[in-house]
CSV table of C-alpha atoms and ligand atoms in Angstrom, one decimal:
chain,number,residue,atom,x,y,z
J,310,UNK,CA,15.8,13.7,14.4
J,311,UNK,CA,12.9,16.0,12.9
J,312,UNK,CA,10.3,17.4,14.9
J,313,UNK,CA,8.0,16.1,12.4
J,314,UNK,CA,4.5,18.0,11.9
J,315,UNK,CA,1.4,17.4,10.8
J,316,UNK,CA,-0.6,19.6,8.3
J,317,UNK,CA,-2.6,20.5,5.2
J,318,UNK,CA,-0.1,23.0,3.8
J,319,UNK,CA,0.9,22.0,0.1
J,320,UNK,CA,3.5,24.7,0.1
J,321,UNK,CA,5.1,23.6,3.4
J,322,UNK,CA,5.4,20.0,1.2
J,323,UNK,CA,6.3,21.6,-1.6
J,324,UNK,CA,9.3,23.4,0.2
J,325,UNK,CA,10.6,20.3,1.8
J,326,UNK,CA,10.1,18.2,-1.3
J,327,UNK,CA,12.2,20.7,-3.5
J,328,UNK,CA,15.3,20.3,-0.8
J,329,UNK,CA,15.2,16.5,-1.2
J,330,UNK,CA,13.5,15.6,2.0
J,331,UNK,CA,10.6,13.7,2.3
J,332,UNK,CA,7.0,14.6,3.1
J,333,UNK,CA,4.2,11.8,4.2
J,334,UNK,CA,1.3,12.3,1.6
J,335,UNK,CA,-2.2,10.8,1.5
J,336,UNK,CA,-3.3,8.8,-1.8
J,337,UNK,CA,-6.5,6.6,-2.2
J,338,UNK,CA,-4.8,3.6,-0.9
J,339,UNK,CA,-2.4,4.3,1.9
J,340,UNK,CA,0.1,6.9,3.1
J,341,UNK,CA,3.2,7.1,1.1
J,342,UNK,CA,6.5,8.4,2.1
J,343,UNK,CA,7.4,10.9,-0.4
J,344,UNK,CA,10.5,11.9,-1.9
J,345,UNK,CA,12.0,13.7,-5.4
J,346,UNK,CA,11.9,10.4,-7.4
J,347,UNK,CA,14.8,11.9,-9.6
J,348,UNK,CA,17.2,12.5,-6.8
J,349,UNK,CA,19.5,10.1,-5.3
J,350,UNK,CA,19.7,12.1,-2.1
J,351,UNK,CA,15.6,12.0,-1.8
J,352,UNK,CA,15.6,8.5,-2.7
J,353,UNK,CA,18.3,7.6,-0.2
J,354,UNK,CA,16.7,9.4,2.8
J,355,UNK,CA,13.3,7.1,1.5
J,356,UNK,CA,15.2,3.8,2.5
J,357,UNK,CA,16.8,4.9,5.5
J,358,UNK,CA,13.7,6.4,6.9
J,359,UNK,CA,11.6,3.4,6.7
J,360,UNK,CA,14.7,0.9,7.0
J,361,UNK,CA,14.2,-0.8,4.3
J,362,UNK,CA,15.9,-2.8,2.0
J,363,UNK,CA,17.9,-1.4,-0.8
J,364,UNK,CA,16.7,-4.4,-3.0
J,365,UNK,CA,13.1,-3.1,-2.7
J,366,UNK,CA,12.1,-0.9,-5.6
J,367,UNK,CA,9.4,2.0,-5.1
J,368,UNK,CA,6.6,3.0,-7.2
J,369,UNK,CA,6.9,6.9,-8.7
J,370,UNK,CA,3.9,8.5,-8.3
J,371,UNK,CA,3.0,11.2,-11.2
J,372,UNK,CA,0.2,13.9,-11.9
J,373,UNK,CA,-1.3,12.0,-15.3
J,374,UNK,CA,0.0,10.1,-18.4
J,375,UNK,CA,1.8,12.8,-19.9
J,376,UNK,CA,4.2,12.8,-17.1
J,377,UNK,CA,5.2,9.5,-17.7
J,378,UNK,CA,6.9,10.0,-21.2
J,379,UNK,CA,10.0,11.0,-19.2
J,380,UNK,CA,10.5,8.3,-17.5
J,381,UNK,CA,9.3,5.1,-19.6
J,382,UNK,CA,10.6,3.5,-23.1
J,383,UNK,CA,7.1,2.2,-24.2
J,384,UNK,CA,3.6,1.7,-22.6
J,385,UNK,CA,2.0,-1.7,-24.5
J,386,UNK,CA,-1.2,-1.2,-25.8
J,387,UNK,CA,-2.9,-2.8,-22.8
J,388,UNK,CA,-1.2,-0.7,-20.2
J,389,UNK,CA,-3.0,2.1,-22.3
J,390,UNK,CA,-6.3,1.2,-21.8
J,391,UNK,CA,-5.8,0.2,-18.4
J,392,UNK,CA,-4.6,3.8,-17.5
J,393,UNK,CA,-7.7,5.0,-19.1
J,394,UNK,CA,-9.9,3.1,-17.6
J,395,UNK,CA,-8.4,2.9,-13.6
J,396,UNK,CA,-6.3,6.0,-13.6
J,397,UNK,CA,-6.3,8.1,-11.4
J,398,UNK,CA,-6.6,5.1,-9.4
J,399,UNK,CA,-5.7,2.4,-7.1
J,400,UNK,CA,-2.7,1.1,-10.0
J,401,UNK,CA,0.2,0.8,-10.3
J,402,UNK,CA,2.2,-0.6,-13.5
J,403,UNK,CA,5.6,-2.1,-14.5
J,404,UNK,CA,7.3,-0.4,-17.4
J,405,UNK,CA,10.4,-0.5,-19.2
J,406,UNK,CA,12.5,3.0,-17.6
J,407,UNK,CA,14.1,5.2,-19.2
J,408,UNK,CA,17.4,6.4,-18.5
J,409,UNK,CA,16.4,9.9,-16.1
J,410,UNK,CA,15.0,7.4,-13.4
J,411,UNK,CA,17.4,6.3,-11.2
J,412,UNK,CA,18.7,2.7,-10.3
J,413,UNK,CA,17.8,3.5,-7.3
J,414,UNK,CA,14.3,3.7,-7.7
J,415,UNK,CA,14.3,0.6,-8.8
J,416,UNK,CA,16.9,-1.5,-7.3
J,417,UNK,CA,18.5,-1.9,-10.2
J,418,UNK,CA,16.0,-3.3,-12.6
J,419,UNK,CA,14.5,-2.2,-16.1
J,420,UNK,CA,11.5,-2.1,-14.9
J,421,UNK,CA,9.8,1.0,-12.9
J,422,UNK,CA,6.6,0.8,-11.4
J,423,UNK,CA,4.7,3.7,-12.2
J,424,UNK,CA,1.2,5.2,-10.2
J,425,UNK,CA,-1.3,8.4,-10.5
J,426,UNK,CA,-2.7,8.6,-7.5
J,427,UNK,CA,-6.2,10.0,-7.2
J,428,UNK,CA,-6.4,12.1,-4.1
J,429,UNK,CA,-7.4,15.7,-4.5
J,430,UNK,CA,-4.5,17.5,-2.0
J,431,UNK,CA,-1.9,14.8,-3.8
J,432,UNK,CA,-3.2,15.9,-7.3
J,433,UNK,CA,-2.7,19.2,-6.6
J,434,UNK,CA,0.8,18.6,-5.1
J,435,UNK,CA,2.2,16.7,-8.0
J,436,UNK,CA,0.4,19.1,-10.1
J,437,UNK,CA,3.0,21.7,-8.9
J,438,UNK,CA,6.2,19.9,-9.1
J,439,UNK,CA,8.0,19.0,-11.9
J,440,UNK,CA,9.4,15.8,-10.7
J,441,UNK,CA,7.6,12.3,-9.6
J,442,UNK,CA,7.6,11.3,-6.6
J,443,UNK,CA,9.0,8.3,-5.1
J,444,UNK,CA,6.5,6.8,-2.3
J,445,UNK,CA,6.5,3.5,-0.7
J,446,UNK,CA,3.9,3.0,2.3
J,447,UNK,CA,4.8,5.8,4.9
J,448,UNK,CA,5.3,3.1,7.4
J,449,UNK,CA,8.7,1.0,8.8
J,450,UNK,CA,9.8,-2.0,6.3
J,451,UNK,CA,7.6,-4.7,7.1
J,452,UNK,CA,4.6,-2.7,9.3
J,453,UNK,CA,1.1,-2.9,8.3
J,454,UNK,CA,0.8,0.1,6.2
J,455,UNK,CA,-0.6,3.6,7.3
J,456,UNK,CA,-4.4,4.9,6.5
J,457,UNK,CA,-4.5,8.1,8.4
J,458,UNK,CA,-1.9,11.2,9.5
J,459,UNK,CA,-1.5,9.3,12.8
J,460,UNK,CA,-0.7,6.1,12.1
J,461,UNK,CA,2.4,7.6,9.9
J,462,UNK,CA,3.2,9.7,13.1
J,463,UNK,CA,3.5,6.7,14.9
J,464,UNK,CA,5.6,5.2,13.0
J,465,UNK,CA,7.7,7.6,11.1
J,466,UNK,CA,7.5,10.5,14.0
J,467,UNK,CA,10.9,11.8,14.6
J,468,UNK,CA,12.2,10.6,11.1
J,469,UNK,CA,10.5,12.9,8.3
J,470,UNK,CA,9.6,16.6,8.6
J,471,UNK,CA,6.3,16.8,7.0
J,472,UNK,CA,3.0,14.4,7.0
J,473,UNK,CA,0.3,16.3,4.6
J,474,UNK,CA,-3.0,15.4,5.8
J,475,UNK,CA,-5.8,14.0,3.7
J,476,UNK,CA,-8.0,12.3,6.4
J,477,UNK,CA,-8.6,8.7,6.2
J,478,UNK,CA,-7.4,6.9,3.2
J,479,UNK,CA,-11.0,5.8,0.7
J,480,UNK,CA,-9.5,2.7,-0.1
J,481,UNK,CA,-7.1,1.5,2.5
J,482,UNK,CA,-5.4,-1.5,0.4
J,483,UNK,CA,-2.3,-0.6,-1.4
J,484,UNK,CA,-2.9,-0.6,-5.2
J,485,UNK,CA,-3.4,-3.4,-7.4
J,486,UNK,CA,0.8,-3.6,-9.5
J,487,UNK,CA,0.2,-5.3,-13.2
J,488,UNK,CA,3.2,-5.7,-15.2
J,489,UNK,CA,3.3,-7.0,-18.7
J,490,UNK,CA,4.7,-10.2,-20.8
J,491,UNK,CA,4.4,-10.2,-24.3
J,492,UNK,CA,0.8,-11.3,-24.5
J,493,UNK,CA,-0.4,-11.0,-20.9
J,494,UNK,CA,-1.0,-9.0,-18.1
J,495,UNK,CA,0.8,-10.1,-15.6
J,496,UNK,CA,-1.1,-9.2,-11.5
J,497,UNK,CA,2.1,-8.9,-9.3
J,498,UNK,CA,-0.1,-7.5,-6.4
J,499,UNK,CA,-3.7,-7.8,-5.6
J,500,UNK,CA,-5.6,-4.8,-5.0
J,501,UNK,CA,-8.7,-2.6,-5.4
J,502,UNK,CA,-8.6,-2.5,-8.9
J,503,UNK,CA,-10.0,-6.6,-8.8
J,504,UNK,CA,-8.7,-8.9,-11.4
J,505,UNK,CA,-12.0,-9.3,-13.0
J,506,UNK,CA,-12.0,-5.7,-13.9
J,507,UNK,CA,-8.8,-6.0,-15.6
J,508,UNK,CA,-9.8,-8.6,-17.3
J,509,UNK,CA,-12.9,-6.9,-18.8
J,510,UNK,CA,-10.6,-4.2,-19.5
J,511,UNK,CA,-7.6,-5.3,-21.0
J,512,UNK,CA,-8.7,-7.5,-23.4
J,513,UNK,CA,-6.0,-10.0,-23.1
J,514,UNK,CA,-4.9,-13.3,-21.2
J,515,UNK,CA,-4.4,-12.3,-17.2
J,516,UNK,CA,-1.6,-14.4,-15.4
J,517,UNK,CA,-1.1,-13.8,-11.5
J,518,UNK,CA,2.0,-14.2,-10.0
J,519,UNK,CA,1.5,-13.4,-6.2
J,520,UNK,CA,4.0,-14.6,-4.4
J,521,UNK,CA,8.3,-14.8,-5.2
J,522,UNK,CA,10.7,-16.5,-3.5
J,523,UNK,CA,13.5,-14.1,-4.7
J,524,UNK,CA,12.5,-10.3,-3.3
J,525,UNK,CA,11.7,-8.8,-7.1
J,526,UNK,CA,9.1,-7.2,-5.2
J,527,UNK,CA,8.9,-7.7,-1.2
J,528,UNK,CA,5.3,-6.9,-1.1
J,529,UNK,CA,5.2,-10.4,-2.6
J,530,UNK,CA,7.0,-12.1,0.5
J,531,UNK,CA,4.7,-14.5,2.2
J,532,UNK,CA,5.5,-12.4,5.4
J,533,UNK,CA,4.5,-9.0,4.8
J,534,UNK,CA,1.8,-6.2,6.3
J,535,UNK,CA,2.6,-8.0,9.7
J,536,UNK,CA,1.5,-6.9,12.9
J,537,UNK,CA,3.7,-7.5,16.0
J,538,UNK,CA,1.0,-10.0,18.0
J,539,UNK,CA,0.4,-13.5,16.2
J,540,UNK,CA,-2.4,-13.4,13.8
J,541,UNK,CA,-4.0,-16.3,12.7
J,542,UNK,CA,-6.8,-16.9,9.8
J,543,UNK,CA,-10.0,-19.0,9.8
J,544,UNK,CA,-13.4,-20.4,11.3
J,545,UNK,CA,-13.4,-17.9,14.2
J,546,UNK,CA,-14.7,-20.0,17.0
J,547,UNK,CA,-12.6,-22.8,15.9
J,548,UNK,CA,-9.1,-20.7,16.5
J,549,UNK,CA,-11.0,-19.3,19.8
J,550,UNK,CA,-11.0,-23.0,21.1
J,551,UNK,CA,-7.1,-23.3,20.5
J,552,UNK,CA,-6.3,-20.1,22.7
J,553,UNK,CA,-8.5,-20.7,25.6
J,554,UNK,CA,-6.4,-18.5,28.2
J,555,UNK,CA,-5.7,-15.5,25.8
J,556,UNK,CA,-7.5,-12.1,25.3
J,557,UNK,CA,-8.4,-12.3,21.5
J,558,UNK,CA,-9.3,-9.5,19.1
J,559,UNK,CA,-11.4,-10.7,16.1
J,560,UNK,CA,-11.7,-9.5,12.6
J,561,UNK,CA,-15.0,-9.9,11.1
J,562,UNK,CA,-16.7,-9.1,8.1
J,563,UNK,CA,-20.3,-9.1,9.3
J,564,UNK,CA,-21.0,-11.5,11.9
J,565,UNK,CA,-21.0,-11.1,15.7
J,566,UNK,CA,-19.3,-13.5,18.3
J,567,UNK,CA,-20.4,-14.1,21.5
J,568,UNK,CA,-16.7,-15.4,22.7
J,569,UNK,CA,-15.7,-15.0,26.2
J,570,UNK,CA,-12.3,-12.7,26.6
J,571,UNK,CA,-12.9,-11.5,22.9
J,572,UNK,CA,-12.7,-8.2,21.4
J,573,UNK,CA,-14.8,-8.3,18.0
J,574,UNK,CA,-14.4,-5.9,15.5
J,575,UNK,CA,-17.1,-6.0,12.5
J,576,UNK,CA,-15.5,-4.4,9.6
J,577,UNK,CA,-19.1,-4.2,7.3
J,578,UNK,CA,-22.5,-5.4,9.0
J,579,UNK,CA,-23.9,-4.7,5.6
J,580,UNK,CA,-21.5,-6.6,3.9
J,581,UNK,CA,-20.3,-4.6,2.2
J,582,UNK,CA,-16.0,-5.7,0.8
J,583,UNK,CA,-14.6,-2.2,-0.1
J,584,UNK,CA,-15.8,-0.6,3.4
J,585,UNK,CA,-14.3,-3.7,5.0
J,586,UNK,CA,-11.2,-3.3,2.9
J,587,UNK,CA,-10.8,0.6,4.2
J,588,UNK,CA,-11.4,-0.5,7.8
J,589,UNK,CA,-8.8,-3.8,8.0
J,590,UNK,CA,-5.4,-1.6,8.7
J,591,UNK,CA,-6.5,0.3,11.3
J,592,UNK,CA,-8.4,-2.2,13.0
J,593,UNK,CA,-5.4,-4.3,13.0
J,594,UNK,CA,-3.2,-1.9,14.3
J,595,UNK,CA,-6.1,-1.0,16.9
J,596,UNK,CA,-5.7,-4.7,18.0
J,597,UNK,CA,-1.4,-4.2,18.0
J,598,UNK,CA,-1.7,-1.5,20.0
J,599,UNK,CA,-4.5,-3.1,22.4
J,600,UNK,CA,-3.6,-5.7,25.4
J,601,UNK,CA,-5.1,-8.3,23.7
J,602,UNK,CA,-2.9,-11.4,23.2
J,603,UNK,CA,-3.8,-12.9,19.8
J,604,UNK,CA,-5.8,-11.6,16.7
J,605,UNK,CA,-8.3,-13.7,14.8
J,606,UNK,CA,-9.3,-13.4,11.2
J,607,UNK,CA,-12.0,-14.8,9.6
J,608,UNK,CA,-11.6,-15.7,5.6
J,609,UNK,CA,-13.3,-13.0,3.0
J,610,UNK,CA,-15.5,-14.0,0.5
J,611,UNK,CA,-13.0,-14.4,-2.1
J,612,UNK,CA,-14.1,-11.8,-4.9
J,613,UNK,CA,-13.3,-8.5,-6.1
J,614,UNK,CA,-11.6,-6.7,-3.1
J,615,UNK,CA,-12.3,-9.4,-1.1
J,616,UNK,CA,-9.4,-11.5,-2.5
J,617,UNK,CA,-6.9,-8.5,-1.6
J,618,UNK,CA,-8.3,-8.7,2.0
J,619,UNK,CA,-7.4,-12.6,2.3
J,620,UNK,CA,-3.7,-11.4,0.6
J,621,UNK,CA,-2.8,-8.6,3.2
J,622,UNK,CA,-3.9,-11.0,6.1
J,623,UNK,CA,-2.6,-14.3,5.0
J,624,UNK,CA,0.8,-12.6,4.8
J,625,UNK,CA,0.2,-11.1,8.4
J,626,UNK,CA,-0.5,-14.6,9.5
J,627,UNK,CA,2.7,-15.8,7.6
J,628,UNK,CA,5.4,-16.5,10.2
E,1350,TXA,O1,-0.9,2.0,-3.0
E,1350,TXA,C1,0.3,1.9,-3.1
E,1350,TXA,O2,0.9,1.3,-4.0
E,1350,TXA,C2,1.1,2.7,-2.1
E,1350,TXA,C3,0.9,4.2,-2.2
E,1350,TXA,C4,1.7,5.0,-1.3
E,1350,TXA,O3,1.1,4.5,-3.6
E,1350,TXA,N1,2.5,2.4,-2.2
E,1350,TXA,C5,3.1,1.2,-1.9
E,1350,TXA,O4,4.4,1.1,-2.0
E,1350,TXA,O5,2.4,0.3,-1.4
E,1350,TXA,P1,5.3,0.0,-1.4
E,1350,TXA,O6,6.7,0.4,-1.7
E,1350,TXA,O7,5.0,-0.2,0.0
E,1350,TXA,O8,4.9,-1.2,-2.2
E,1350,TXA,C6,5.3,-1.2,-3.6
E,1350,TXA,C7,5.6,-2.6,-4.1
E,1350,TXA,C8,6.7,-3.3,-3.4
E,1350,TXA,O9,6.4,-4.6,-3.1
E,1350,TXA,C9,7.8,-3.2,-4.5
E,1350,TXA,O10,8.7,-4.3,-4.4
E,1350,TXA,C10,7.0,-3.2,-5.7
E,1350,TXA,O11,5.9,-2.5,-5.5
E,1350,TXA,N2,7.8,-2.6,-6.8
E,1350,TXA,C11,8.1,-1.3,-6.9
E,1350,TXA,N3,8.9,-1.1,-8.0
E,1350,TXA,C12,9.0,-2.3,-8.6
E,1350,TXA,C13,9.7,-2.7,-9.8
E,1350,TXA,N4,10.4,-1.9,-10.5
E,1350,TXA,N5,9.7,-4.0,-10.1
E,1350,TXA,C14,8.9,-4.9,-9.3
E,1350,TXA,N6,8.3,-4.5,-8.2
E,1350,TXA,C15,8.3,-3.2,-7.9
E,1351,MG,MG1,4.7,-1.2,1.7
């Protein structure tokens, strides 16, 4: 057991990182758990600290493109110009490894997903080490991922020494993962970066493979991001009619309900996708942590953002 703190001291991180134990750090997306992504003893502590599967691979988070030389064969002409274009940035993308990173890191396959994160105390931090850092959402296998200090406290408290605060993630989404077939991008996992900007970008066919029976990448189960009460998606007042006893919280993008034993939570009266996208985690976790019974969800507009919205909660729904 840690007594695990919260602060904004990057040498404190530093210090823990450097003896292969893990810090929580703040990126644009969500809270990652952060360990040397070069060291199997790091690494190790990463699975057993979240409880997660040794089949799941994690993403290495580095400072900028140069770093990545070290740790992949080849970056395909594509992959190029969607660095330049979205990193720093909500991506992350599936390259051939190299050797130095661990089978660990990526549960064994050839493939390691690679991210630079664009949040100013994280910069700085991976600025100042000379390893990557391996990061899967700061939160236990399966959880609904963390946006702020506290949600990682409440979930990872006792189990890490060090959360790095960075305030309330921008985005609130995990990144958008591309991989890459011989002609086409390939979208493994919807995210801020939308697919129609990679398609303007990357000047190639763009294929979407979203969902896997076999775990090559969990975030792709069907049941995922899952918060303990039953969640269910669709015309609000509809679902409302099927749980007439029950206290409800409701997820909405912009509309009000008038819905007797009903919490409603508007995530953008203007309308507004990407601030509704930064407000969805905590407001479900809100509604976990609250006494109501059942959480309803209605259907994004499905564009841009939107569509990773209707991802993260059609795999909460998924029982
Ligand atoms: O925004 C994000 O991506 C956040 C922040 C912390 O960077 N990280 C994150 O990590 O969401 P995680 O581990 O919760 O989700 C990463 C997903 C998992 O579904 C994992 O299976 C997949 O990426 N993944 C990682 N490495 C992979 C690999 N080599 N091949 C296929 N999938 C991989
Ligand atoms: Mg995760």
């Amino acid at each position: 057991m840690y007594h695990t703190e919260i602060g904004k001291d990057i040498n404190r991180a530093i210090a823990f990182l450097k003896q292969d134990e893990l810090v929580a750090i703040p990126t644009e997306t969500v809270y990652g758990l952060a360990g040397n992504g070069l060291s199997e003893k790091a690494i190790a502590r990463i699975y057993e600290a979240k409880n997660r599967p040794q089949f799941n691979p994690l993403i290495l988070h580095i400072a900028g493109v140069a770093q990545a030389d070290r740790l992949v064969r080849e970056m395909p002409l594509p992959c190029r110009k969607l660095m330049e274009k979205f990193s720093p940035g909500p991506i992350t993308f599936l390259l051939p490894k190299k050797d130095a990173v661990p089978d660990l890191v990526t549960a064994g396959s050839d493939l390691v997903a690679i991210r630079i994160p664009d949040h100013p105390l994280t910069r700085l931090l991976l600025s100042q080490l000379d390893f990557p850092l391996a990061a899967p959402s700061a939160n236990p296998s399966g959880y609904v991922s963390p946006v702020t200090a506290s949600h990682v406290m409440e979930g990872l408290g006792g189990r890490i020494p060090y959360i790095l605060d960075g305030g309330a993630c921008r985005v609130g989404l995990e990144s958008t993962i591309v991989g890459f077939s011989d002609c086409a991008v390939v979208v493994y996992r919807l995210g801020a970066i939308s697919v129609e900007q990679i398609e303007g970008v990357a000047e190639s066919p763009v294929a979407q493979q979203l969902t896997h029976a076999s775990p090559l990448s969990p975030g792709q189960l069907k049941s995922h991001y899952a918060t303990q009460k039953p969640l269910f998606r669709g015309n609000i007042t509809a679902l409302a009619a099927l749980h007439p006893e029950k206290k409800l919280g409701i997820i909405s993008f912009r509309n009000d309900y008038e819905i007797e034993n009903a919490f409603v939570r508007v995530l953008s009266r203007e309308g507004d996708l990407e601030h509704a996208a930064s407000e969805l985690f905590k407001t479900m976790r809100e509604f976990d942590k609250s006494d109501v019974d059942v959480i309803l969800a209605e259907i994004f507009p499905d564009v841009g953002i939107g569509k990773a919205i209707n991802d993260r909660l059609e795999r909460a729904a998924f029982t």
